[in-house]
CSV table of C-alpha atoms in Angstrom, one decimal:
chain,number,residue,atom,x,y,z
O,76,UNK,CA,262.6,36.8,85.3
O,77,UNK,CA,261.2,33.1,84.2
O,78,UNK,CA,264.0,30.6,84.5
O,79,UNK,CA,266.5,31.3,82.0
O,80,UNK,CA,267.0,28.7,78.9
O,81,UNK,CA,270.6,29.8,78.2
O,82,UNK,CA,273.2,31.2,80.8
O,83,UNK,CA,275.5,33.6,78.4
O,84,UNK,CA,278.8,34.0,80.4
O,85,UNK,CA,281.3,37.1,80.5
O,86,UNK,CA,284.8,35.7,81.0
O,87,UNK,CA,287.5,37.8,81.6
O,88,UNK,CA,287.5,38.4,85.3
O,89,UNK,CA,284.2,36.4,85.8
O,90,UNK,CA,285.0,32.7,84.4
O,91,UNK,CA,289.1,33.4,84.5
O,92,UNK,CA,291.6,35.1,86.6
O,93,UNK,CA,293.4,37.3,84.0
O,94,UNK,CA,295.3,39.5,87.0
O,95,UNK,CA,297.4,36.4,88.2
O,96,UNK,CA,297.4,34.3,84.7
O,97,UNK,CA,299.0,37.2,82.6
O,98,UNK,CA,301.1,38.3,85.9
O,99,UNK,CA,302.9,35.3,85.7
O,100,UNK,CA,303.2,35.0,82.1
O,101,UNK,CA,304.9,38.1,82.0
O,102,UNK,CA,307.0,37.7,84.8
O,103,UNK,CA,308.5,35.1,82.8
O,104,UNK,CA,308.9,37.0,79.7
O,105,UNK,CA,310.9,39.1,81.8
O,106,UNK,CA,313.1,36.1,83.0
O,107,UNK,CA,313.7,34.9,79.3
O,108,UNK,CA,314.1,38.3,78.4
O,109,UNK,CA,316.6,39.1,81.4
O,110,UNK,CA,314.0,42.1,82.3
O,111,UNK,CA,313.0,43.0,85.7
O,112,UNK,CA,309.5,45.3,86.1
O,113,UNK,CA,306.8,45.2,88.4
O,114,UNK,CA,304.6,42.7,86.5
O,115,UNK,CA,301.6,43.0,88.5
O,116,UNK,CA,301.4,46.7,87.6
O,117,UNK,CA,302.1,45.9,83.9
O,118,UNK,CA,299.1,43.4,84.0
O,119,UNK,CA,296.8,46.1,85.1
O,120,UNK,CA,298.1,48.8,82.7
O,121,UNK,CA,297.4,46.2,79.9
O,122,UNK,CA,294.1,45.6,80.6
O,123,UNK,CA,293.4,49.8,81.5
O,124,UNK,CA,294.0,49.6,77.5
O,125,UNK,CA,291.0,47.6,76.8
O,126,UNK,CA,288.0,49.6,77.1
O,127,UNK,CA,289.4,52.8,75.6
O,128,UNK,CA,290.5,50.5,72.8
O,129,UNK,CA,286.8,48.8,72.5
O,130,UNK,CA,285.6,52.1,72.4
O,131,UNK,CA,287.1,53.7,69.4
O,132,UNK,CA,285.9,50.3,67.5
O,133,UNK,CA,282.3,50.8,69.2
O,134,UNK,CA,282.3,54.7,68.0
O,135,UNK,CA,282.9,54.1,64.5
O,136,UNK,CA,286.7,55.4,64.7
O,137,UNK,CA,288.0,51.9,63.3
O,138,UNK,CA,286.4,49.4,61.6
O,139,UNK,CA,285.8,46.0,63.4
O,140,UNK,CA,289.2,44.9,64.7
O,141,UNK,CA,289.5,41.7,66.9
O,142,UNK,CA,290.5,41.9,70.3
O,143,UNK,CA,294.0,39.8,70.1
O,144,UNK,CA,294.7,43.0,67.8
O,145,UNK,CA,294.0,45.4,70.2
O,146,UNK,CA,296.0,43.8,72.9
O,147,UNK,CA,298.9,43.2,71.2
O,148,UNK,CA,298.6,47.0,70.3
O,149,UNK,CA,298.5,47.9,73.8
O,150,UNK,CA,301.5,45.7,74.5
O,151,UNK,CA,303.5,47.2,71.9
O,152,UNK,CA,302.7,50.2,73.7
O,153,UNK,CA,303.5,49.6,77.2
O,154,UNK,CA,306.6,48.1,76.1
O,155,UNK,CA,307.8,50.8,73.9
O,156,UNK,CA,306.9,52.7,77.2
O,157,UNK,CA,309.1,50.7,79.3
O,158,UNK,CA,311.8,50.7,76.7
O,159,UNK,CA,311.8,46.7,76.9
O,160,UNK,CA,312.8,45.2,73.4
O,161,UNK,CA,311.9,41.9,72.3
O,162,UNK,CA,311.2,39.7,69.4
O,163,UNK,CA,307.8,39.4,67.1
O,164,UNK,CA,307.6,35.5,68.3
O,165,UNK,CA,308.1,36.4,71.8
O,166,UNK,CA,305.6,38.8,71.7
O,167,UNK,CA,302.9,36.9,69.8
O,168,UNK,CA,303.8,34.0,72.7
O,169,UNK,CA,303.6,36.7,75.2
O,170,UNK,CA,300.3,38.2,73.4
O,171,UNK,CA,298.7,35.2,73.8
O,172,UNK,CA,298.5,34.9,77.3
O,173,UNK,CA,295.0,35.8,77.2
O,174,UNK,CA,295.0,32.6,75.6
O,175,UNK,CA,295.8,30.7,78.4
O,176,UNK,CA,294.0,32.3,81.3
O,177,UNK,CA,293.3,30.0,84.2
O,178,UNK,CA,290.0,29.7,85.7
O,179,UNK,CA,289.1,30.1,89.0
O,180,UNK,CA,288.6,27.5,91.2
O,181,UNK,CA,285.0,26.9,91.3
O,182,UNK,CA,284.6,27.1,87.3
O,183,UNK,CA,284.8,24.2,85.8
O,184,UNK,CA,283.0,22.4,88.7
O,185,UNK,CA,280.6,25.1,88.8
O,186,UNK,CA,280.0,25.6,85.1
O,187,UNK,CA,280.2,21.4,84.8
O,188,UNK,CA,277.0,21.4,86.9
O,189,UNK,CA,275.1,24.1,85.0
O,190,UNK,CA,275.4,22.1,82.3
O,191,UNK,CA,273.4,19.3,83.3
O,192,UNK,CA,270.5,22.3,83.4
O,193,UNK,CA,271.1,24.9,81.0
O,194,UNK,CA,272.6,25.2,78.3
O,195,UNK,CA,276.4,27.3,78.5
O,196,UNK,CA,277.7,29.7,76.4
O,197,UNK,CA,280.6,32.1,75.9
O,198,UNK,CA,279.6,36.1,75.8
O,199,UNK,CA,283.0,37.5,75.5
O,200,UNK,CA,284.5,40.1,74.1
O,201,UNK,CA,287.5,38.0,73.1
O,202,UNK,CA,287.9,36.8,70.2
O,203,UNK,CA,286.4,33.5,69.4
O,204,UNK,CA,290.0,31.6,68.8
O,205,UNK,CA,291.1,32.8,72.1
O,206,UNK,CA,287.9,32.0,73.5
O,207,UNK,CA,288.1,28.6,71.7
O,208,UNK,CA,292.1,28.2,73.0
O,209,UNK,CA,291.1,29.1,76.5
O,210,UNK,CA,288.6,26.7,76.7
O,211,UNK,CA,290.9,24.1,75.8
O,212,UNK,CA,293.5,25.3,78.0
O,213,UNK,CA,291.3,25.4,81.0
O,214,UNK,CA,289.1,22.5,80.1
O,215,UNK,CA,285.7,24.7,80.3
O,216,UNK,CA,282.9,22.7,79.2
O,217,UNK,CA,281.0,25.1,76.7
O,218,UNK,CA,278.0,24.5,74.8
O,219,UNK,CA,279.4,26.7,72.1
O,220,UNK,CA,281.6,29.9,71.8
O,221,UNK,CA,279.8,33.2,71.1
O,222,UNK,CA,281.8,35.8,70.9
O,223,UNK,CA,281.5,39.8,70.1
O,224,UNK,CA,283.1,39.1,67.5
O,225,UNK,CA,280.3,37.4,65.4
O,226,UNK,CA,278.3,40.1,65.5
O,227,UNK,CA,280.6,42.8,65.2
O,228,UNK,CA,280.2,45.0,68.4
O,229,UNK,CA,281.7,44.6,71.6
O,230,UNK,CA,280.0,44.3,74.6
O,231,UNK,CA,278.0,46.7,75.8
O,232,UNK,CA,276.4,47.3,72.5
O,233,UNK,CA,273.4,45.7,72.3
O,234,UNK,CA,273.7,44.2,69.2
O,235,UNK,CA,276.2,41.4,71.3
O,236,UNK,CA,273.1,40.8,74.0
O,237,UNK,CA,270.9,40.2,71.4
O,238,UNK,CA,272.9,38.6,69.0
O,239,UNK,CA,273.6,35.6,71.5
O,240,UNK,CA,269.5,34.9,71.8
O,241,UNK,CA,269.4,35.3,67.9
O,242,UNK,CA,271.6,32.5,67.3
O,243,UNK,CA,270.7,30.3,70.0
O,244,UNK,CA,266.7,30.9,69.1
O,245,UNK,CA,265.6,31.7,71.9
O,246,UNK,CA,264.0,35.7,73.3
O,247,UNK,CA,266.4,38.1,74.9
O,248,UNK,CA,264.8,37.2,78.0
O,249,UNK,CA,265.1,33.3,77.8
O,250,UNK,CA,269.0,34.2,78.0
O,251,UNK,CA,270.7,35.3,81.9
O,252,UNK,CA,273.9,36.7,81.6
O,253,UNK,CA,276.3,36.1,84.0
O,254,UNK,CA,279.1,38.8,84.7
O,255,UNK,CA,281.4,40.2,87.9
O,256,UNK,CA,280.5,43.4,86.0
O,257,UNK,CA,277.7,45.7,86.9
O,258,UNK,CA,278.0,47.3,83.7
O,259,UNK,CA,277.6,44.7,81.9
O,260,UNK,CA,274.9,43.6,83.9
O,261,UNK,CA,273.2,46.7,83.2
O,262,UNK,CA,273.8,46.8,79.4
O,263,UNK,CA,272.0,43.1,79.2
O,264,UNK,CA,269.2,43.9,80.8
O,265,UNK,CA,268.6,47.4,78.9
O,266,UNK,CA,268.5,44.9,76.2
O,267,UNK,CA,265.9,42.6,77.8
O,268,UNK,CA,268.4,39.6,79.2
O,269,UNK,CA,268.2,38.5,82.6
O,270,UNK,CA,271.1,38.9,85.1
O,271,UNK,CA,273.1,36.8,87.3
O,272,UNK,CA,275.9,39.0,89.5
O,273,UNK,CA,279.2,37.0,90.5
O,274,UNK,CA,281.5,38.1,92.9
O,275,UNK,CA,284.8,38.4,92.0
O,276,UNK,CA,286.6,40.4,94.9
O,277,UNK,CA,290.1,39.1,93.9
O,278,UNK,CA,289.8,40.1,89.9
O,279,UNK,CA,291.9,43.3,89.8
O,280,UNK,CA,295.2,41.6,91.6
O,281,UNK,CA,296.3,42.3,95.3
O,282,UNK,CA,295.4,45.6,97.1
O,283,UNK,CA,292.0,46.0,95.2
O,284,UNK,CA,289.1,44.6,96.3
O,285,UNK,CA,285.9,44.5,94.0
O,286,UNK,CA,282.7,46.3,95.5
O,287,UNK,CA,279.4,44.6,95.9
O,288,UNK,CA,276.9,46.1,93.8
O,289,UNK,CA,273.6,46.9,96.3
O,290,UNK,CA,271.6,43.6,97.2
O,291,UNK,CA,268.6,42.5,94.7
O,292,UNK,CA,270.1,45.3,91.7
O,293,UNK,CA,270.0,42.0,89.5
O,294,UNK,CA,267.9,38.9,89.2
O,295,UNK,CA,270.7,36.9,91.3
O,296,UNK,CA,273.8,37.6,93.4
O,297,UNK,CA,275.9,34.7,93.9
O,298,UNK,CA,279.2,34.2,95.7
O,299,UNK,CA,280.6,31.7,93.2
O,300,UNK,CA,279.5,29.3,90.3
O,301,UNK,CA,278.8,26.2,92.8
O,302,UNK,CA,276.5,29.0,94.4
O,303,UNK,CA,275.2,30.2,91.1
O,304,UNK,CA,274.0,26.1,90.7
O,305,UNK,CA,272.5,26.3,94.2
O,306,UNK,CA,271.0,29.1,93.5
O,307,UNK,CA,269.5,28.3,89.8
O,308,UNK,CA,268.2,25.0,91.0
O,309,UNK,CA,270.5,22.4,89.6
O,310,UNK,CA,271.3,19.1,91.3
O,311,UNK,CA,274.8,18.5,92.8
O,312,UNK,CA,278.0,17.7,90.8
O,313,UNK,CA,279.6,14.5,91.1
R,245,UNK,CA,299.4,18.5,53.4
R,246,UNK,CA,301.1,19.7,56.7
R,247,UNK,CA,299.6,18.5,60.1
R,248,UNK,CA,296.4,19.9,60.7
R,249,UNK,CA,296.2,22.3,63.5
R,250,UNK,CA,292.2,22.2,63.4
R,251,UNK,CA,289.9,19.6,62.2
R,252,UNK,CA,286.7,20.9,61.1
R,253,UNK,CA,283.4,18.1,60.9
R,254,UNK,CA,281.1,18.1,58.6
R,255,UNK,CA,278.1,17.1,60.5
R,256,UNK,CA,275.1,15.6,59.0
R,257,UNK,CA,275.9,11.7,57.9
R,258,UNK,CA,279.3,12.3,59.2
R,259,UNK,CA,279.0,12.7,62.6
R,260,UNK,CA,275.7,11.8,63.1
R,261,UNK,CA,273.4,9.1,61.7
R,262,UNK,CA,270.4,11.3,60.4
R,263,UNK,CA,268.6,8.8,59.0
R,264,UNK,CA,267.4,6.4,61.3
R,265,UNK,CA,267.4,9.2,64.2
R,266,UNK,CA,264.9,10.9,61.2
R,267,UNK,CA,262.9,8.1,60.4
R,268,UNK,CA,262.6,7.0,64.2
R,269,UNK,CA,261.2,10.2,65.3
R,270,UNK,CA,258.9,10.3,62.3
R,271,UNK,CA,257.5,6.9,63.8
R,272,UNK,CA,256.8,8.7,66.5
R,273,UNK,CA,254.8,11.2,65.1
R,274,UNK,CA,253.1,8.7,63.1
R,275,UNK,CA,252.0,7.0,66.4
R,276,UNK,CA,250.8,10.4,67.8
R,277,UNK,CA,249.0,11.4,65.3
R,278,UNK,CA,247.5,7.9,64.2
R,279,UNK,CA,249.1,7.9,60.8
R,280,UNK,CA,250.8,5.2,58.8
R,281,UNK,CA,254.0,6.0,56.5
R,282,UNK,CA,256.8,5.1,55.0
R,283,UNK,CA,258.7,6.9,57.5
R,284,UNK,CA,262.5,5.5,56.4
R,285,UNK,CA,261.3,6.9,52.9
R,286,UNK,CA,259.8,10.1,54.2
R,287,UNK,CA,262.9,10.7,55.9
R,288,UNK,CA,264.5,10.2,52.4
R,289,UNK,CA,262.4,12.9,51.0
R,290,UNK,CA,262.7,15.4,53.8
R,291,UNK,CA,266.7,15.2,53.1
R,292,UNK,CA,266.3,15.6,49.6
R,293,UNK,CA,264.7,19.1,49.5
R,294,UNK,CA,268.0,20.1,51.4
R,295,UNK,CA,270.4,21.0,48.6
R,296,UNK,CA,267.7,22.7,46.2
R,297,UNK,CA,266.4,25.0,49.3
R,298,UNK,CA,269.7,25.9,50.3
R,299,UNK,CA,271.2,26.3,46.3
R,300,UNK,CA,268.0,28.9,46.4
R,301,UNK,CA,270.0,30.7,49.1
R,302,UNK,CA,273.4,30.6,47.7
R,303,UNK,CA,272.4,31.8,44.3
R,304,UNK,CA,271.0,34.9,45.8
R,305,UNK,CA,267.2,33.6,45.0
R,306,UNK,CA,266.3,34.1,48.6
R,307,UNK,CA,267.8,36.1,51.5
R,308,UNK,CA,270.1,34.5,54.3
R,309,UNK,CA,267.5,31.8,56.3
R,310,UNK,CA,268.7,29.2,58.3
R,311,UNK,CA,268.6,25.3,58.1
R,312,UNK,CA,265.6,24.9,60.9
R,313,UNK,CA,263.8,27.2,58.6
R,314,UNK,CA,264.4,25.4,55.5
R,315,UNK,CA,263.9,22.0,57.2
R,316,UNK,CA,260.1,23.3,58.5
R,317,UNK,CA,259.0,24.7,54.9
R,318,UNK,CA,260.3,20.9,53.5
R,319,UNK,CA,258.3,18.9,56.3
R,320,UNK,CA,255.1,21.2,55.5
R,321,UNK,CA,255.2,20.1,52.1
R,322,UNK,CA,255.9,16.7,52.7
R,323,UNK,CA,252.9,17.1,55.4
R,324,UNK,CA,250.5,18.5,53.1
R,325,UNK,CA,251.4,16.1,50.2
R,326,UNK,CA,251.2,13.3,52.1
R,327,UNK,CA,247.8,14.5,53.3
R,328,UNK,CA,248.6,14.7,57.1
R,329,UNK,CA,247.5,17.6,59.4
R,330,UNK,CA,249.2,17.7,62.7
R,331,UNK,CA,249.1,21.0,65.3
R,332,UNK,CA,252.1,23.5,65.2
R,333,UNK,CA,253.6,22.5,68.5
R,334,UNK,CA,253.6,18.6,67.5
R,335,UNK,CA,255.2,20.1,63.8
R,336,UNK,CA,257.8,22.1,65.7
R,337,UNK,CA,259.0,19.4,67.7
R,338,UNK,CA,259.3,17.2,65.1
R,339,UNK,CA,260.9,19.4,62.8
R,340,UNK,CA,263.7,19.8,65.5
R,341,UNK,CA,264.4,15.9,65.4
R,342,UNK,CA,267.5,17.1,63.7
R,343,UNK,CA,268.5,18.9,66.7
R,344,UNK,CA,268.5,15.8,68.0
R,345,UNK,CA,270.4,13.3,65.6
R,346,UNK,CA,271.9,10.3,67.2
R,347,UNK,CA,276.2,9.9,66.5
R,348,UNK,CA,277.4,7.3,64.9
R,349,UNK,CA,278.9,4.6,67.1
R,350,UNK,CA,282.4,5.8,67.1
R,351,UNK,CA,281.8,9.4,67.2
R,352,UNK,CA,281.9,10.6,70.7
R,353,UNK,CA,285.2,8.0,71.5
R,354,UNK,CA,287.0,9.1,68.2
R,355,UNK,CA,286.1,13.0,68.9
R,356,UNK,CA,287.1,12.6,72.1
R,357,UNK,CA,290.6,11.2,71.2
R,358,UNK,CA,290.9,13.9,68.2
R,359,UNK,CA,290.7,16.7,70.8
R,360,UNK,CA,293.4,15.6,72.5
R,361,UNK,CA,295.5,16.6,69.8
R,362,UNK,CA,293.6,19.0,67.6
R,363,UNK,CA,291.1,21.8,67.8
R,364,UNK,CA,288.1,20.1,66.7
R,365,UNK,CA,285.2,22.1,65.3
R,366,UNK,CA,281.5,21.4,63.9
R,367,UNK,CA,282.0,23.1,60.1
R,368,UNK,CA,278.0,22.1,59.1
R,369,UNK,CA,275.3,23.7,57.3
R,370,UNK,CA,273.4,23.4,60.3
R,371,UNK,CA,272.1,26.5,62.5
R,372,UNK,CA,274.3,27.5,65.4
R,373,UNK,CA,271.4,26.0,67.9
R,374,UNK,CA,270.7,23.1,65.8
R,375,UNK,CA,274.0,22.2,66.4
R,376,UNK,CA,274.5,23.7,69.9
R,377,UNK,CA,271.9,21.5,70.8
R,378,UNK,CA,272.6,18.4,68.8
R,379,UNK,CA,276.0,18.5,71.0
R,380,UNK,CA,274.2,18.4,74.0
R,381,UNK,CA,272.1,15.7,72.9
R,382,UNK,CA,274.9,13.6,71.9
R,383,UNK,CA,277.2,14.3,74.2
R,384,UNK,CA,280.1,15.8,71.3
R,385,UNK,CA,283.0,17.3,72.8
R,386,UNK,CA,283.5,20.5,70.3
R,387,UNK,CA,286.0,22.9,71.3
R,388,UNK,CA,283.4,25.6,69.6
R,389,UNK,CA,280.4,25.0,67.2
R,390,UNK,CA,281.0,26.8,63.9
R,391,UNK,CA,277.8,27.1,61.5
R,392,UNK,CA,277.4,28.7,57.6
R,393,UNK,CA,275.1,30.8,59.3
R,394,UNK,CA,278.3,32.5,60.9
R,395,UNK,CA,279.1,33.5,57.5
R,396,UNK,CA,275.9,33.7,55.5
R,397,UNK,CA,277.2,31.4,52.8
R,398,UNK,CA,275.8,27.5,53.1
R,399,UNK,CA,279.0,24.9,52.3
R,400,UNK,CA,279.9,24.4,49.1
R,401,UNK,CA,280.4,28.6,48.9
R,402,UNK,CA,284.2,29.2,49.9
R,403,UNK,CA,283.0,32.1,52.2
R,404,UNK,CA,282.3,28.8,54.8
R,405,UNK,CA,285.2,27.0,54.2
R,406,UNK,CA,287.8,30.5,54.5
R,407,UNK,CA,285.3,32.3,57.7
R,408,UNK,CA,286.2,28.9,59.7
R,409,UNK,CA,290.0,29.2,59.1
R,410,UNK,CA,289.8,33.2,59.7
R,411,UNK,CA,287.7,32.5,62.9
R,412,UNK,CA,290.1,30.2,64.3
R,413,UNK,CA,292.9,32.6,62.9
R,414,UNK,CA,294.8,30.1,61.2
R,415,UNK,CA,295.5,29.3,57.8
R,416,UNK,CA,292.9,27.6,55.3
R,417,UNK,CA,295.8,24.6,54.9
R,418,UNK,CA,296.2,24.3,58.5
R,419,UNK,CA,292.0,23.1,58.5
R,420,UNK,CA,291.5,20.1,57.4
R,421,UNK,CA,287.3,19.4,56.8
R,422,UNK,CA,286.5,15.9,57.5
R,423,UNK,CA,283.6,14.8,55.7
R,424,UNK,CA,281.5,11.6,54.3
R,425,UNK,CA,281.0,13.5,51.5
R,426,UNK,CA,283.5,13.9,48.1
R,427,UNK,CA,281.6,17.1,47.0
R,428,UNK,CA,281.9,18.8,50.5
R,429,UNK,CA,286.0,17.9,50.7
R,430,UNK,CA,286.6,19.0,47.3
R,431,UNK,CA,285.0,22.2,47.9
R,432,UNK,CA,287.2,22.5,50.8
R,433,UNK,CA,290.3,21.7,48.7
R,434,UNK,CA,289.5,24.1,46.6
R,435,UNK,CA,289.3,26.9,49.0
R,436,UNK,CA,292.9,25.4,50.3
R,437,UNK,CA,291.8,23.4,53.0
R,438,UNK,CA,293.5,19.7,53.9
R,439,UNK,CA,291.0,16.9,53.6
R,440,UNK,CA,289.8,14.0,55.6
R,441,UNK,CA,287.4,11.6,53.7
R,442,UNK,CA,285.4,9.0,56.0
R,443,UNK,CA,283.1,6.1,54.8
R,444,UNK,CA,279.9,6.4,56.0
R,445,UNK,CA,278.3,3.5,53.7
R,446,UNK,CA,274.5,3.5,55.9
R,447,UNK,CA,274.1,7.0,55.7
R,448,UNK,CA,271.3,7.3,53.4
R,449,UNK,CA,269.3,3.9,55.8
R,450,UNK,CA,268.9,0.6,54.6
R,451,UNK,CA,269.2,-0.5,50.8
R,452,UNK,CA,271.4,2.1,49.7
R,453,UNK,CA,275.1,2.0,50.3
R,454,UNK,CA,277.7,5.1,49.8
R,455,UNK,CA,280.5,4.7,47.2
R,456,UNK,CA,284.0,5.0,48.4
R,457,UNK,CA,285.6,7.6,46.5
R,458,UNK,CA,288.7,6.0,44.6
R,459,UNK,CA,291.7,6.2,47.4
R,460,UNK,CA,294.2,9.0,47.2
R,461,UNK,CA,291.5,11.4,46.3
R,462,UNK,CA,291.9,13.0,49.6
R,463,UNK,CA,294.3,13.6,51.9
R,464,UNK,CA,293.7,10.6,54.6
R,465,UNK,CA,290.6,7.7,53.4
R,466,UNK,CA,289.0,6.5,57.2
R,467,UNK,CA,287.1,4.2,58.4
R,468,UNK,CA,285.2,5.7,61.4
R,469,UNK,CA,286.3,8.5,64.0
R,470,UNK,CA,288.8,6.0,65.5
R,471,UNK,CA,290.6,5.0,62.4
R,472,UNK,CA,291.1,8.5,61.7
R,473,UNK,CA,293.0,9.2,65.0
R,474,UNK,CA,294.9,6.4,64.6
R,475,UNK,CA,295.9,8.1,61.1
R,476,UNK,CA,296.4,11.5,62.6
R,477,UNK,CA,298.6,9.9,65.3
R,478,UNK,CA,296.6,10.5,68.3
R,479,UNK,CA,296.9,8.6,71.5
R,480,UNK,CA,295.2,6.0,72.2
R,481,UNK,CA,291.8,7.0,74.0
R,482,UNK,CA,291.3,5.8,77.7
């Protein structure tokens, strides 16, 4: 591809470690709630929910329903499942844990220096006041925050790929999306975006280790943001 | 009204001082394109066609088009009255001057103090990259860049006003709109939102001076960005 204009960024997994954040916000849910579980597990049966959950809104089976819905509906779920009780502020608190994510350690340095070069966005399929809180809460330096949400479709539709050049005016293929995700990958460039592989070998918690997709399937494979920089040409950080 | 939980800026003339940033980039042009003007007047002019092109919208006269198109079809007129030709490129890059619209002197130090305590949000008529990249330009520290063209109503339509709080998932009378402008707040008020009036006198360039509104119209009367932290009980900034 030419050099991108706009660098459109998953999140979950590739700006944030969601494993270990909501891990330890449930772990202390448990502790307030006087609950012992394996919380680790809990965190990955949470997010197992989310794709079969996008799907059923990306098939037509419910209309547009925002992703802090759908969590919490998973939530209620697993807990039901566990027979844990608790109250509807606690679990709105507890809900909003993907809220609060915390980034890896070479984000904000690394997205702080793609700044100076491109310009940053947000192409989540959270909801754009998480999004927005999580940006706060981790002090990540967006441009702006585009979310699924805006254009009613989740990620990979198209409609999300293409919606993100639309509104920053500029062609699919001005925009590089950058994801941990091979599918995702592969759903932006269907759509005509260029792609930009991170490797995230830590994202799914202890035990499981991410596999590298084959070298040179997308545009660029980079072992980090700060790499990401190196790679895309931008000067140093501070 | 309660404490705000979000402040959402009105943008042009409140944040950022549109017409000498307007009127110095039409100097440029002039210079260019060896033509002499009235370029604080022009700028004056080009402004004006803003509310009748976007009323055209918002009574259903036209379909949904954005700002930068709005702002192009003004400055062609303006052009062609004013009997200057100029290439495409050289018209393009000057209509997106107003991507590129200096802040006010306090903007950037009162924003910055504002976020410490409040989600703070762009709530303009402006295009999502017009203001995307008026941020850069400036160096304005939004938590996320909300547009009317999010919600294919321009401001004064409720639909604006109610899509930010809905986006942000809080309630209209937890947004307050700040704004240099009585028509914009009341709008706002109407559609349940708190309101943050700030005096702008110079907005409109030199000889003409903005009228306060009488005090206790709105819900806090500011002097600048900094006066209005000190109001809102932020910290004092660094």
């Amino acid at each position: 591809m030419t050099s991108p204009h706009v660098l459109a960024f998953d999140v979950f997994g590739t700006v944030v470690d969601w494993h270990s954040s909501v891990t330890r916000e449930l772990a202390a849910f448990g502790e307030r709630n006087g609950v012992h579980a394996d919380w680790a597990r809990f965190a990955t049966d949470w997010r197992a929910g989310y794709v079969p959950a996008m799907d059923r809104v990306r098939h037509g089976e419910r209309p547009w329903t925002r992703l802090d819905t759908l969590h919490r509906e998973r939530l209620l779920e697993l807990l039901d499942a566990a027979g844990i009780s608790a109250g509807d502020a606690d679990i709105d608190h507890l809900n909003r844990a993907w809220h609060r994510l915390d980034p890896w350690p070479d984000a904000v340095a690394g997205l702080t220096r793609l700044k100076s070069s491109f310009t940053i966005t947000t192409l989540s399929n959270g909801n754009v006041s998480l999004l927005t809180d999580m940006a706060k809460h981790a002090r990540l330096p967006w441009d702006c925050v585009l979310s699924a949400e805006l254009f009613g479709h989740y990620k990979p539709d198209p409609e999300a790929y293409l919606g993100c050049a639309e509104l920053l005016d500029v062609s699919p293929g001005q925009v590089m999306l950058v994801a941990a995700h091979p599918a995702d990958l592969r759903a932006a460039r269907a759509a005509g975006l260029g792609t930009g592989f991170v490797y995230r070998p830590a994202e799914q918690g202890p035990g499981r280790t991410a596999r590298r997709p084959p070298d040179g399937e997308f545009d660029v494979h980079a072992e980090d943001f700060l790499d990401l920089a190196d790679q895309l040409g931008c000067p140093p950080g501070e």
